[in-house]
mmCIF file of C-alpha atoms in Angstrom:
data_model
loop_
_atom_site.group_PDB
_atom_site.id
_atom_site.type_symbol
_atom_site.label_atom_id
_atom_site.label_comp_id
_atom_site.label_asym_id
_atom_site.label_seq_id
_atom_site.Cartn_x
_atom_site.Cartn_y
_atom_site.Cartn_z
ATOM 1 C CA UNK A 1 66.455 -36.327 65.443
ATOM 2 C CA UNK A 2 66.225 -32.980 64.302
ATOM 3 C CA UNK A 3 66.482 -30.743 67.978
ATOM 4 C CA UNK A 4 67.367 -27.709 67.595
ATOM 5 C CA UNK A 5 68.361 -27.379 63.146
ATOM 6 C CA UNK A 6 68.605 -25.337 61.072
ATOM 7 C CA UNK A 7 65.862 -25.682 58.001
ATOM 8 C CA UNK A 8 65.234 -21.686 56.860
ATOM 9 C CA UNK A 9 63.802 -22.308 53.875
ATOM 10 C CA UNK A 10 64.205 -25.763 53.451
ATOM 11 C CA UNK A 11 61.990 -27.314 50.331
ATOM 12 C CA UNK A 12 60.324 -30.223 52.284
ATOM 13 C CA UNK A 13 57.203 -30.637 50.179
ATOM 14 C CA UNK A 14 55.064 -33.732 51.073
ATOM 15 C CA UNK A 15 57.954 -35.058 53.530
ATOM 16 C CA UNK A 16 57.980 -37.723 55.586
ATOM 17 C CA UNK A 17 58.433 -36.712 59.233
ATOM 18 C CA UNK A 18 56.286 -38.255 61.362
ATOM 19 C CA UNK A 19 57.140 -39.095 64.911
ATOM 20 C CA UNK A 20 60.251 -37.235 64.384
ATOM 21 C CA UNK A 21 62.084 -34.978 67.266
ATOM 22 C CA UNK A 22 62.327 -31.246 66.188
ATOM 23 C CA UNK A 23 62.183 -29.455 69.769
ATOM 24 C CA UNK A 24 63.338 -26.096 69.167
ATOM 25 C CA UNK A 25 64.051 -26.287 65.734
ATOM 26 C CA UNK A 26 64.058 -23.491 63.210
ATOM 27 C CA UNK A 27 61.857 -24.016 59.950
ATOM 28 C CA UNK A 28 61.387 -20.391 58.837
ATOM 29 C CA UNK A 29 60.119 -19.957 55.846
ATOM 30 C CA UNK A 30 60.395 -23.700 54.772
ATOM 31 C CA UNK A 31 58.397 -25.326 52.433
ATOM 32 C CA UNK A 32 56.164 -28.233 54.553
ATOM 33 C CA UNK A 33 53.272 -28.360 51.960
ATOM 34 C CA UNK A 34 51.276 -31.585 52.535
ATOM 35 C CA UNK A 35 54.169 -33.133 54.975
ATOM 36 C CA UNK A 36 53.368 -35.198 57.512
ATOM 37 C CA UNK A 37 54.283 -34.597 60.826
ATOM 38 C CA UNK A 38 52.287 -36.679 62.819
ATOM 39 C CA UNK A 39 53.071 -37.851 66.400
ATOM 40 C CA UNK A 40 56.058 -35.382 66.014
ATOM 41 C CA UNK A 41 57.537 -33.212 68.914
ATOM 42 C CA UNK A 42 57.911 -29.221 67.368
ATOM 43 C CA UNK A 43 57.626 -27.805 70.845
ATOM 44 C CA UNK A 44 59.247 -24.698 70.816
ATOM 45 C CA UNK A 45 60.117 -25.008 66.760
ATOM 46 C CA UNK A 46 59.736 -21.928 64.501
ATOM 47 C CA UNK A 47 57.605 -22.052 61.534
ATOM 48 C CA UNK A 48 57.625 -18.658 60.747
ATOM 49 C CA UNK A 49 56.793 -17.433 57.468
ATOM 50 C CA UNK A 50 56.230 -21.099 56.654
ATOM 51 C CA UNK A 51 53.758 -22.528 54.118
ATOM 52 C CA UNK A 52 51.873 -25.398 55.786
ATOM 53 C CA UNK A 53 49.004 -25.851 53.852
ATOM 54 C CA UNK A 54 47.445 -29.503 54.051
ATOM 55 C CA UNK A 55 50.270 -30.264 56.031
ATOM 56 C CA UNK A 56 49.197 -33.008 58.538
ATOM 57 C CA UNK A 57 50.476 -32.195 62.531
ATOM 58 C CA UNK A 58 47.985 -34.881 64.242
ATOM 59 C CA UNK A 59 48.901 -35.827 67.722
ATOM 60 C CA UNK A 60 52.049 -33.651 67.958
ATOM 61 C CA UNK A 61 53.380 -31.315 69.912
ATOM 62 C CA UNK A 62 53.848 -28.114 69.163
ATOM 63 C CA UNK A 63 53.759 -26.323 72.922
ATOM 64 C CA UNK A 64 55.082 -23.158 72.652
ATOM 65 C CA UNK A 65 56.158 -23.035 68.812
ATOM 66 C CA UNK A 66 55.203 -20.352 66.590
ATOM 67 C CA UNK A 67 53.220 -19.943 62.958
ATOM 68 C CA UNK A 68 53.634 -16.416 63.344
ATOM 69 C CA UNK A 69 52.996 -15.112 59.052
ATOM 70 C CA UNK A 70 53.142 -18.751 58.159
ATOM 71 C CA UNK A 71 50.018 -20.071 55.399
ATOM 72 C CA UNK A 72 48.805 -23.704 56.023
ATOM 73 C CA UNK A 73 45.088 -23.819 54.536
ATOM 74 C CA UNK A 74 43.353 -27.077 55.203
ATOM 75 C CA UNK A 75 46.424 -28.098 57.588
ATOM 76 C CA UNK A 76 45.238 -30.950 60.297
ATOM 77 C CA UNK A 77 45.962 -30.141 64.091
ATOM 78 C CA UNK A 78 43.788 -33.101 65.663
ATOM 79 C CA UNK A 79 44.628 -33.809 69.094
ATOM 80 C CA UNK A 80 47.818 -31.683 68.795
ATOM 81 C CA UNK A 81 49.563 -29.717 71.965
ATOM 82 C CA UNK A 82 48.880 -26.401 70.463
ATOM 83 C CA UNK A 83 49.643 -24.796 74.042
ATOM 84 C CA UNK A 84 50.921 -21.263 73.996
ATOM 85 C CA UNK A 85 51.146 -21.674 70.297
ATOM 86 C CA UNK A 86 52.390 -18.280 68.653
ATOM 87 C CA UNK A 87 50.248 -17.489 65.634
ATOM 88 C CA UNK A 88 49.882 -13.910 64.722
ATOM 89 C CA UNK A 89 50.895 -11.635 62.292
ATOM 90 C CA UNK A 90 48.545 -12.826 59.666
ATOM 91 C CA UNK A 91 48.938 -16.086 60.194
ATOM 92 C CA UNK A 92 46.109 -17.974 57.467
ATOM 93 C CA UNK A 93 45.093 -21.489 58.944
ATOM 94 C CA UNK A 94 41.633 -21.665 57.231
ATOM 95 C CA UNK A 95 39.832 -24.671 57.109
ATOM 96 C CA UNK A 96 42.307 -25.548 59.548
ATOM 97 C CA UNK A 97 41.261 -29.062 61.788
ATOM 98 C CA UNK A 98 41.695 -28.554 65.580
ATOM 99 C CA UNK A 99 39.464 -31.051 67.147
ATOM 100 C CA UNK A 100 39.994 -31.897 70.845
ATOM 101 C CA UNK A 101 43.284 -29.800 70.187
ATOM 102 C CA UNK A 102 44.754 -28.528 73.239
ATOM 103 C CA UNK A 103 45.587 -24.520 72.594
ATOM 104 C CA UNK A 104 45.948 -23.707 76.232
ATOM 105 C CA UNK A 105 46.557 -19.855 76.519
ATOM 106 C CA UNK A 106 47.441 -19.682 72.516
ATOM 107 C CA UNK A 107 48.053 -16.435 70.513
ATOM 108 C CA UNK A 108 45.943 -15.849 67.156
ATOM 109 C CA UNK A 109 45.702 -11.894 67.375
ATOM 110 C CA UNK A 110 44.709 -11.173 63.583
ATOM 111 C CA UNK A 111 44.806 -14.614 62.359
ATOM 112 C CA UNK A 112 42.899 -15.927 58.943
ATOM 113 C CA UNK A 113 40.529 -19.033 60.763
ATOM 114 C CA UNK A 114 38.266 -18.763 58.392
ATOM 115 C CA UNK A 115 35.839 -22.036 58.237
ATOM 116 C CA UNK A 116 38.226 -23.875 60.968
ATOM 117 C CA UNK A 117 36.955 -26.596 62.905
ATOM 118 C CA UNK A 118 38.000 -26.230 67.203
ATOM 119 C CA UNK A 119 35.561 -28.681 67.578
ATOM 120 C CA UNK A 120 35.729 -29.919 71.108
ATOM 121 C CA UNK A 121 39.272 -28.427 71.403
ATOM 122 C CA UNK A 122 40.456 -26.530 75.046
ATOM 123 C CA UNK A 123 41.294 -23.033 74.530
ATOM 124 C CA UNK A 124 41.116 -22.296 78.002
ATOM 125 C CA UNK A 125 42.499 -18.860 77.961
ATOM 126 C CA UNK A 126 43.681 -18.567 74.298
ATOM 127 C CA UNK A 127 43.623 -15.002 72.855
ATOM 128 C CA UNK A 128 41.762 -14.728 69.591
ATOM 129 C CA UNK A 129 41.753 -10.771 69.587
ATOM 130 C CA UNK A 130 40.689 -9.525 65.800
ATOM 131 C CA UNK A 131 40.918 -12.783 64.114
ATOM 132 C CA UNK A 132 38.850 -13.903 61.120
ATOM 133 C CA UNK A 133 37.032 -16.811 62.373
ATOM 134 C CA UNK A 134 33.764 -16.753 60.077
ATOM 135 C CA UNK A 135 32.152 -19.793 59.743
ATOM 136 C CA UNK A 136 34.534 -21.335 62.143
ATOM 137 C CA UNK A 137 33.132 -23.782 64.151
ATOM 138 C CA UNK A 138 34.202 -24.228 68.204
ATOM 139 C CA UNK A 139 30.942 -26.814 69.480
ATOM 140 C CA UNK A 140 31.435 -27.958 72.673
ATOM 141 C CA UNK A 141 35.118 -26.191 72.963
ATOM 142 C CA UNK A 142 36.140 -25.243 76.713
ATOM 143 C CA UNK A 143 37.035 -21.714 76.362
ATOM 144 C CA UNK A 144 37.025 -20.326 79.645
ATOM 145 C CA UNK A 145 38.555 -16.795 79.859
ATOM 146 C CA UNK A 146 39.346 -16.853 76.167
ATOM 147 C CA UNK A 147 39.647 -13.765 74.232
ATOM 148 C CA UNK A 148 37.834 -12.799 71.203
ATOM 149 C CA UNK A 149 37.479 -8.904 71.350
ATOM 150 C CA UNK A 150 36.957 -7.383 67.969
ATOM 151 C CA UNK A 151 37.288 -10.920 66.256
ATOM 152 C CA UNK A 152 34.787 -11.812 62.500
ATOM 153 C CA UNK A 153 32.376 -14.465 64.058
ATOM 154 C CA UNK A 154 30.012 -14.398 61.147
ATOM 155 C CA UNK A 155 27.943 -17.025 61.228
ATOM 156 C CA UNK A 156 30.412 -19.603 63.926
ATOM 157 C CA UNK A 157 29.070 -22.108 65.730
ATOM 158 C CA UNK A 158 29.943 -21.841 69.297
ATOM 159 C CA UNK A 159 27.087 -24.014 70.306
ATOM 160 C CA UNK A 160 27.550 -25.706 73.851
ATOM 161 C CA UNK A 161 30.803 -23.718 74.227
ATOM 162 C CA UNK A 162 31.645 -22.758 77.745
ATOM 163 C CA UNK A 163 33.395 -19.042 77.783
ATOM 164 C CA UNK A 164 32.755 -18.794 81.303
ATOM 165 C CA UNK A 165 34.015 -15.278 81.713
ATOM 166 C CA UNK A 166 35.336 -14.667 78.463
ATOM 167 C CA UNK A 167 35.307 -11.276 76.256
ATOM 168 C CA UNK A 168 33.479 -10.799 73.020
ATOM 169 C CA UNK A 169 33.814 -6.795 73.515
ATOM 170 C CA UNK A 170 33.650 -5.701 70.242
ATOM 171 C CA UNK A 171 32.816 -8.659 68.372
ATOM 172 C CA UNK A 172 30.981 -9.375 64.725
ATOM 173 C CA UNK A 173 28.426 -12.534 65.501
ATOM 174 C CA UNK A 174 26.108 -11.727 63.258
ATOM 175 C CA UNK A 175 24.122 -15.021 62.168
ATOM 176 C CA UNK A 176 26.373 -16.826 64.974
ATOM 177 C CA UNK A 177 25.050 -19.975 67.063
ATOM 178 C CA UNK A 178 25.697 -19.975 70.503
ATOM 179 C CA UNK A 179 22.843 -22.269 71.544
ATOM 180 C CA UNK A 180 23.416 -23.763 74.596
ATOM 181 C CA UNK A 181 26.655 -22.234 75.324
ATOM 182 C CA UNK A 182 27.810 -21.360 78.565
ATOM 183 C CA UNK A 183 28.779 -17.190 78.791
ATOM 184 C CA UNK A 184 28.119 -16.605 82.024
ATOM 185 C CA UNK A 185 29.982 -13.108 82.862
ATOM 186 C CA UNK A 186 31.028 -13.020 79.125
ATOM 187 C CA UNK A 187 31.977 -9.511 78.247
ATOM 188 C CA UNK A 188 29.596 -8.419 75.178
ATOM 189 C CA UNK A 189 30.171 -4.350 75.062
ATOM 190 C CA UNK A 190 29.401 -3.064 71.752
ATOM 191 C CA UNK A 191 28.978 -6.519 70.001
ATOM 192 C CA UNK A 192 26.871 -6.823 67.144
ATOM 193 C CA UNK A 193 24.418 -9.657 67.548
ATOM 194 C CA UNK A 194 22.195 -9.283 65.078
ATOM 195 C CA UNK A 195 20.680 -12.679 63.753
ATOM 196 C CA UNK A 196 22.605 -14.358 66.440
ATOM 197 C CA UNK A 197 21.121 -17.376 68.077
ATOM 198 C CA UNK A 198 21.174 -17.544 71.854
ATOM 199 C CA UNK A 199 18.589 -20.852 72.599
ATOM 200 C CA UNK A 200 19.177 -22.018 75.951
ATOM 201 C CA UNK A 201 22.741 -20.545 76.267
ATOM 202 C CA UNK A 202 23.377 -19.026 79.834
ATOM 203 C CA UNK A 203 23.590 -15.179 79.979
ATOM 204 C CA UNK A 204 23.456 -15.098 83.706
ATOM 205 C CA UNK A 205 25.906 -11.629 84.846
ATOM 206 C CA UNK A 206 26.584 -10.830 80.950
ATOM 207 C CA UNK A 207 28.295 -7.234 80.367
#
């Protein structure tokens, strides 16, 4: 059980810690490259700073913890509780894996998502304001009232993704697919949508 320590900078490369209890715990600046913590309970840890990469977080939960600056390339999020997650400030999860992730009202202002796969996941609400999300793919993610102004959606697949009412004021989708998505009301002032492919998505009371 590890609620509530104290592991600033702790060298935990490729550790074991799956399943393990870390609710509220501080890992600032630590070194979790390639750990595993699977089926673990972070919610409300601090990864700070953190490097992450191909670290593996599958079916944890991680509800109001923060990656705010942290670097985890290629780290796995599958079915994690990513709600209210905190990752800002530069945060770089590219080629990240958050399929059927729940990010409930998460925070990526400015984060590096290049080439990550939301897949399925529910971001209902989840503010991606000026993140880097080219290439990323969110197909058939519920993303209702999410978020995106001023975000890098070169060429993302957002096909069959429902953004019922959501904002993409702002927004790069240049070469983006969003067939069959669901934007009804989306918000699409000064986008740029050139290339962009809108087959059979719903553009009923579009801004």
């Amino acid at each position: 059980i590890l609620n509530d320590a104290l592991l600033i900078r702790a060298v935990l490369h490729g550790a074991v810690l799956a399943q393990v209890q870390a609710v509220d715990a501080n890992f600032c600046e630590a070194d979790l490259r390639r750990a595993d913590l699977s089926a673990s309970d972070c919610s409300g840890a601090d990864f700070s700073g953190s490097r992450l990469d191909d670290a593996l977080f599958t079916d944890a939960r991680l509800a109001a913890a923060s990656v705010e600056g942290a670097t985890g390339r290629q780290a796995d999020f599958t079915r994690a509780d990513i709600s209210e997650l905190r990752a800002s400030e530069g945060c770089d999860l590219s080629a990240g894996r958050f399929y059927r992730a729940n990010g409930f009202e998460s925070i990526w202002h400015g984060a590096v998502l290049a080439d990550a796969d939301f897949t399925c996941a529910g971001l209902q609400g989840a503010d991606f304001t000026r993140a880097g999300l080219q290439r990323a793919d969110f197909s058939a993610a519920e993303m209702r009232f999410a978020r995106l102004m001023k975000a890098d959606l070169n060429a993302a697949r957002l096909t069959y993704t429902n953004l019922f009412k959501g904002s993409l004021e702002k927004a790069d989708l240049t070469g983006a697919d969003l067939t069959g998505a669901n934007l009804y009301a989306v918000e699409f002032l000064d986008a740029v949508v050139e290339h962009a492919r809108l087959t059979e998505a719903n553009l009923k009371m579009t801004k």
